[in-house]
mmCIF file with all atom_site columns, C-alpha atoms in Angstrom:
data_model
loop_
_atom_site.group_PDB
_atom_site.id
_atom_site.type_symbol
_atom_site.label_atom_id
_atom_site.label_alt_id
_atom_site.label_comp_id
_atom_site.label_asym_id
_atom_site.label_entity_id
_atom_site.label_seq_id
_atom_site.pdbx_PDB_ins_code
_atom_site.Cartn_x
_atom_site.Cartn_y
_atom_site.Cartn_z
_atom_site.occupancy
_atom_site.B_iso_or_equiv
_atom_site.pdbx_formal_charge
_atom_site.auth_seq_id
_atom_site.auth_comp_id
_atom_site.auth_asym_id
_atom_site.auth_atom_id
_atom_site.pdbx_PDB_model_num
ATOM 1   C CA . MET V 1 1   ? 0.000  0.000  0.000   1.00 0.00 ? 1498 MET V CA 1
ATOM 2   C CA . THR V 1 2   ? 1.301  3.426  -0.961  1.00 0.00 ? 1499 THR V CA 1
ATOM 3   C CA . THR V 1 3   ? 0.081  6.528  0.836   1.00 0.00 ? 1500 THR V CA 1
ATOM 4   C CA . LEU V 1 4   ? 0.969  10.126 0.074   1.00 0.00 ? 1501 LEU V CA 1
ATOM 5   C CA . TYR V 1 5   ? 0.549  12.576 2.962   1.00 0.00 ? 1502 TYR V CA 1
ATOM 6   C CA . GLY V 1 6   ? 0.274  16.338 2.642   1.00 0.00 ? 1503 GLY V CA 1
ATOM 7   C CA . ILE V 1 7   ? -1.998 19.236 1.863   1.00 0.00 ? 1504 ILE V CA 1
ATOM 8   C CA . PRO V 1 8   ? -3.546 19.510 -1.612  1.00 0.00 ? 1505 PRO V CA 1
ATOM 9   C CA . ASN V 1 9   ? -2.489 23.073 -2.433  1.00 0.00 ? 1506 ASN V CA 1
ATOM 10  C CA . CYS V 1 10  ? 1.234  22.258 -2.039  1.00 0.00 ? 1507 CYS V CA 1
ATOM 11  C CA . ASP V 1 11  ? 3.092  22.540 -5.359  1.00 0.00 ? 1508 ASP V CA 1
ATOM 12  C CA . THR V 1 12  ? 5.574  19.796 -4.465  1.00 0.00 ? 1509 THR V CA 1
ATOM 13  C CA . LEU V 1 13  ? 2.737  17.469 -3.533  1.00 0.00 ? 1510 LEU V CA 1
ATOM 14  C CA . LYS V 1 14  ? 1.082  18.179 -6.888  1.00 0.00 ? 1511 LYS V CA 1
ATOM 15  C CA . LYS V 1 15  ? 4.316  17.164 -8.653  1.00 0.00 ? 1512 LYS V CA 1
ATOM 16  C CA . ALA V 1 16  ? 4.479  13.943 -6.639  1.00 0.00 ? 1513 ALA V CA 1
ATOM 17  C CA . LYS V 1 17  ? 0.852  13.090 -7.443  1.00 0.00 ? 1514 LYS V CA 1
ATOM 18  C CA . LYS V 1 18  ? 1.439  13.792 -11.132 1.00 0.00 ? 1515 LYS V CA 1
ATOM 19  C CA . TRP V 1 19  ? 4.521  11.537 -11.118 1.00 0.00 ? 1516 TRP V CA 1
ATOM 20  C CA . LEU V 1 20  ? 2.667  8.701  -9.367  1.00 0.00 ? 1517 LEU V CA 1
ATOM 21  C CA . GLU V 1 21  ? -0.270 8.947  -11.758 1.00 0.00 ? 1518 GLU V CA 1
ATOM 22  C CA . SER V 1 22  ? 1.878  9.116  -14.902 1.00 0.00 ? 1519 SER V CA 1
ATOM 23  C CA . ASN V 1 23  ? 3.782  6.037  -13.700 1.00 0.00 ? 1520 ASN V CA 1
ATOM 24  C CA . GLN V 1 24  ? 0.572  4.125  -12.926 1.00 0.00 ? 1521 GLN V CA 1
ATOM 25  C CA . VAL V 1 25  ? 1.330  3.850  -9.202  1.00 0.00 ? 1522 VAL V CA 1
ATOM 26  C CA . ASN V 1 26  ? -1.809 3.216  -7.165  1.00 0.00 ? 1523 ASN V CA 1
ATOM 27  C CA . TYR V 1 27  ? -1.787 5.353  -4.047  1.00 0.00 ? 1524 TYR V CA 1
ATOM 28  C CA . GLN V 1 28  ? -4.036 6.780  -1.407  1.00 0.00 ? 1525 GLN V CA 1
ATOM 29  C CA . PHE V 1 29  ? -3.853 10.494 -0.589  1.00 0.00 ? 1526 PHE V CA 1
ATOM 30  C CA . HIS V 1 30  ? -4.131 11.575 3.039   1.00 0.00 ? 1527 HIS V CA 1
ATOM 31  C CA . ASP V 1 31  ? -4.904 15.280 3.460   1.00 0.00 ? 1528 ASP V CA 1
ATOM 32  C CA . TYR V 1 32  ? -3.567 16.432 6.850   1.00 0.00 ? 1529 TYR V CA 1
ATOM 33  C CA . ARG V 1 33  ? -6.251 19.067 7.165   1.00 0.00 ? 1530 ARG V CA 1
ATOM 34  C CA . LYS V 1 34  ? -9.273 17.163 5.859   1.00 0.00 ? 1531 LYS V CA 1
ATOM 35  C CA . ASP V 1 35  ? -8.432 13.630 7.038   1.00 0.00 ? 1532 ASP V CA 1
ATOM 36  C CA . GLY V 1 36  ? -6.705 14.700 10.233  1.00 0.00 ? 1533 GLY V CA 1
ATOM 37  C CA . LEU V 1 37  ? -3.453 13.950 11.934  1.00 0.00 ? 1534 LEU V CA 1
ATOM 38  C CA . ASP V 1 38  ? -2.897 12.110 15.179  1.00 0.00 ? 1535 ASP V CA 1
ATOM 39  C CA . THR V 1 39  ? -0.100 11.730 17.696  1.00 0.00 ? 1536 THR V CA 1
ATOM 40  C CA . GLU V 1 40  ? 0.399  8.036  16.887  1.00 0.00 ? 1537 GLU V CA 1
ATOM 41  C CA . TRP V 1 41  ? 1.036  8.681  13.172  1.00 0.00 ? 1538 TRP V CA 1
ATOM 42  C CA . LEU V 1 42  ? 3.262  11.660 13.913  1.00 0.00 ? 1539 LEU V CA 1
ATOM 43  C CA . THR V 1 43  ? 5.331  9.764  16.502  1.00 0.00 ? 1540 THR V CA 1
ATOM 44  C CA . ASN V 1 44  ? 5.691  6.712  14.273  1.00 0.00 ? 1541 ASN V CA 1
ATOM 45  C CA . THR V 1 45  ? 6.678  8.793  11.243  1.00 0.00 ? 1542 THR V CA 1
ATOM 46  C CA . GLU V 1 46  ? 9.149  10.802 13.316  1.00 0.00 ? 1543 GLU V CA 1
ATOM 47  C CA . SER V 1 47  ? 10.772 7.564  14.509  1.00 0.00 ? 1544 SER V CA 1
ATOM 48  C CA . LYS V 1 48  ? 11.461 6.676  10.848  1.00 0.00 ? 1545 LYS V CA 1
ATOM 49  C CA . LEU V 1 49  ? 12.411 10.113 9.461   1.00 0.00 ? 1546 LEU V CA 1
ATOM 50  C CA . GLY V 1 50  ? 13.503 12.221 12.439  1.00 0.00 ? 1547 GLY V CA 1
ATOM 51  C CA . TRP V 1 51  ? 11.776 15.420 13.456  1.00 0.00 ? 1548 TRP V CA 1
ATOM 52  C CA . GLU V 1 52  ? 14.461 17.602 11.876  1.00 0.00 ? 1549 GLU V CA 1
ATOM 53  C CA . SER V 1 53  ? 13.787 16.206 8.408   1.00 0.00 ? 1550 SER V CA 1
ATOM 54  C CA . MET V 1 54  ? 10.014 16.534 8.880   1.00 0.00 ? 1551 MET V CA 1
ATOM 55  C CA . LEU V 1 55  ? 9.949  20.131 10.128  1.00 0.00 ? 1552 LEU V CA 1
ATOM 56  C CA . ASN V 1 56  ? 9.284  22.662 7.372   1.00 0.00 ? 1553 ASN V CA 1
ATOM 57  C CA . LYS V 1 57  ? 11.371 25.671 8.415   1.00 0.00 ? 1554 LYS V CA 1
ATOM 58  C CA . ARG V 1 58  ? 10.829 27.443 5.090   1.00 0.00 ? 1555 ARG V CA 1
ATOM 59  C CA . GLY V 1 59  ? 7.085  27.781 5.455   1.00 0.00 ? 1556 GLY V CA 1
ATOM 60  C CA . THR V 1 60  ? 5.181  30.821 6.622   1.00 0.00 ? 1557 THR V CA 1
ATOM 61  C CA . THR V 1 61  ? 3.860  29.078 9.726   1.00 0.00 ? 1558 THR V CA 1
ATOM 62  C CA . PHE V 1 62  ? 7.355  28.377 11.059  1.00 0.00 ? 1559 PHE V CA 1
ATOM 63  C CA . ARG V 1 63  ? 8.738  31.770 10.022  1.00 0.00 ? 1560 ARG V CA 1
ATOM 64  C CA . ASN V 1 64  ? 5.905  33.508 11.903  1.00 0.00 ? 1561 ASN V CA 1
ATOM 65  C CA . LEU V 1 65  ? 6.834  31.842 15.210  1.00 0.00 ? 1562 LEU V CA 1
ATOM 66  C CA . PRO V 1 66  ? 8.528  34.076 17.773  1.00 0.00 ? 1563 PRO V CA 1
ATOM 67  C CA . ASP V 1 67  ? 12.346 33.905 17.509  1.00 0.00 ? 1564 ASP V CA 1
ATOM 68  C CA . GLU V 1 68  ? 12.581 32.504 21.032  1.00 0.00 ? 1565 GLU V CA 1
ATOM 69  C CA . GLN V 1 69  ? 10.327 29.594 20.086  1.00 0.00 ? 1566 GLN V CA 1
ATOM 70  C CA . LYS V 1 70  ? 12.255 28.927 16.861  1.00 0.00 ? 1567 LYS V CA 1
ATOM 71  C CA . ASN V 1 71  ? 15.625 29.034 18.628  1.00 0.00 ? 1568 ASN V CA 1
ATOM 72  C CA . GLU V 1 72  ? 14.583 26.631 21.376  1.00 0.00 ? 1569 GLU V CA 1
ATOM 73  C CA . ILE V 1 73  ? 12.883 24.031 19.187  1.00 0.00 ? 1570 ILE V CA 1
ATOM 74  C CA . ASN V 1 74  ? 13.450 20.383 20.048  1.00 0.00 ? 1571 ASN V CA 1
ATOM 75  C CA . LYS V 1 75  ? 11.775 17.067 19.269  1.00 0.00 ? 1572 LYS V CA 1
ATOM 76  C CA . GLU V 1 76  ? 8.975  17.540 21.803  1.00 0.00 ? 1573 GLU V CA 1
ATOM 77  C CA . THR V 1 77  ? 8.118  21.107 20.805  1.00 0.00 ? 1574 THR V CA 1
ATOM 78  C CA . ALA V 1 78  ? 8.473  20.342 17.083  1.00 0.00 ? 1575 ALA V CA 1
ATOM 79  C CA . LEU V 1 79  ? 6.030  17.426 17.283  1.00 0.00 ? 1576 LEU V CA 1
ATOM 80  C CA . ALA V 1 80  ? 3.543  19.536 19.245  1.00 0.00 ? 1577 ALA V CA 1
ATOM 81  C CA . LEU V 1 81  ? 3.773  22.310 16.636  1.00 0.00 ? 1578 LEU V CA 1
ATOM 82  C CA . MET V 1 82  ? 3.378  19.858 13.730  1.00 0.00 ? 1579 MET V CA 1
ATOM 83  C CA . LEU V 1 83  ? 0.309  18.357 15.388  1.00 0.00 ? 1580 LEU V CA 1
ATOM 84  C CA . GLU V 1 84  ? -1.220 21.801 15.905  1.00 0.00 ? 1581 GLU V CA 1
ATOM 85  C CA . PHE V 1 85  ? -0.095 23.219 12.550  1.00 0.00 ? 1582 PHE V CA 1
ATOM 86  C CA . PRO V 1 86  ? 0.157  20.423 9.923   1.00 0.00 ? 1583 PRO V CA 1
ATOM 87  C CA . ALA V 1 87  ? 1.527  22.931 7.389   1.00 0.00 ? 1584 ALA V CA 1
ATOM 88  C CA . MET V 1 88  ? 4.757  22.771 9.413   1.00 0.00 ? 1585 MET V CA 1
ATOM 89  C CA . ILE V 1 89  ? 5.345  19.234 8.142   1.00 0.00 ? 1586 ILE V CA 1
ATOM 90  C CA . LYS V 1 90  ? 7.469  19.005 5.005   1.00 0.00 ? 1587 LYS V CA 1
ATOM 91  C CA . ARG V 1 91  ? 5.520  17.722 2.061   1.00 0.00 ? 1588 ARG V CA 1
ATOM 92  C CA . PRO V 1 92  ? 4.886  15.287 0.745   1.00 0.00 ? 1589 PRO V CA 1
ATOM 93  C CA . ILE V 1 93  ? 5.590  12.307 2.936   1.00 0.00 ? 1590 ILE V CA 1
ATOM 94  C CA . LEU V 1 94  ? 5.397  9.042  1.037   1.00 0.00 ? 1591 LEU V CA 1
ATOM 95  C CA . LEU V 1 95  ? 4.799  5.724  2.772   1.00 0.00 ? 1592 LEU V CA 1
ATOM 96  C CA . ASN V 1 96  ? 5.526  2.774  0.518   1.00 0.00 ? 1593 ASN V CA 1
ATOM 97  C CA . ASN V 1 97  ? 5.779  -0.821 1.761   1.00 0.00 ? 1594 ASN V CA 1
ATOM 98  C CA . GLY V 1 98  ? 6.739  0.310  5.270   1.00 0.00 ? 1595 GLY V CA 1
ATOM 99  C CA . SER V 1 99  ? 9.407  2.804  4.143   1.00 0.00 ? 1596 SER V CA 1
ATOM 100 C CA . TYR V 1 100 ? 9.039  6.563  4.542   1.00 0.00 ? 1597 TYR V CA 1
ATOM 101 C CA . TYR V 1 101 ? 10.315 9.295  2.217   1.00 0.00 ? 1598 TYR V CA 1
ATOM 102 C CA . VAL V 1 102 ? 10.036 13.047 2.654   1.00 0.00 ? 1599 VAL V CA 1
ATOM 103 C CA . GLY V 1 103 ? 9.841  15.521 -0.206  1.00 0.00 ? 1600 GLY V CA 1
ATOM 104 C CA . PHE V 1 104 ? 9.642  14.759 -3.908  1.00 0.00 ? 1601 PHE V CA 1
ATOM 105 C CA . ASN V 1 105 ? 12.397 14.004 -6.373  1.00 0.00 ? 1602 ASN V CA 1
ATOM 106 C CA . ALA V 1 106 ? 11.545 12.182 -9.605  1.00 0.00 ? 1603 ALA V CA 1
ATOM 107 C CA . ASP V 1 107 ? 14.816 10.218 -9.586  1.00 0.00 ? 1604 ASP V CA 1
ATOM 108 C CA . ASN V 1 108 ? 14.228 9.061  -6.010  1.00 0.00 ? 1605 ASN V CA 1
ATOM 109 C CA . TYR V 1 109 ? 10.651 8.048  -6.796  1.00 0.00 ? 1606 TYR V CA 1
ATOM 110 C CA . SER V 1 110 ? 11.945 6.096  -9.818  1.00 0.00 ? 1607 SER V CA 1
ATOM 111 C CA . LYS V 1 111 ? 14.236 4.147  -7.488  1.00 0.00 ? 1608 LYS V CA 1
ATOM 112 C CA . VAL V 1 112 ? 11.493 3.587  -4.897  1.00 0.00 ? 1609 VAL V CA 1
ATOM 113 C CA . PHE V 1 113 ? 9.116  2.170  -7.503  1.00 0.00 ? 1610 PHE V CA 1
ATOM 114 C CA . ALA V 1 114 ? 11.698 0.333  -9.673  1.00 0.00 ? 1611 ALA V CA 1
#
């Protein structure tokens, strides 16, 4: 089972979906905002990817945090922020046969689905 996690208006997610569809990969899309996000999924995904690779520091939500909060971020605070603000999770996250991948790169996807 292949699942793509993210938010639908994300340009990178749109590229990933287009790649999957053009390569006839069956997948399920999980919209963080519409379908929800829970602590169990977040904790499990973090254990595979690490919170640092999941945290989207380039996004508006993170940039709008007070400097003190940004400077003192750690695993616990990052997970709490990602749970509260799913846009702070890098997108997309791909789950394929038990393996997790963050972001989209056509060459990497080609290797994953070879």
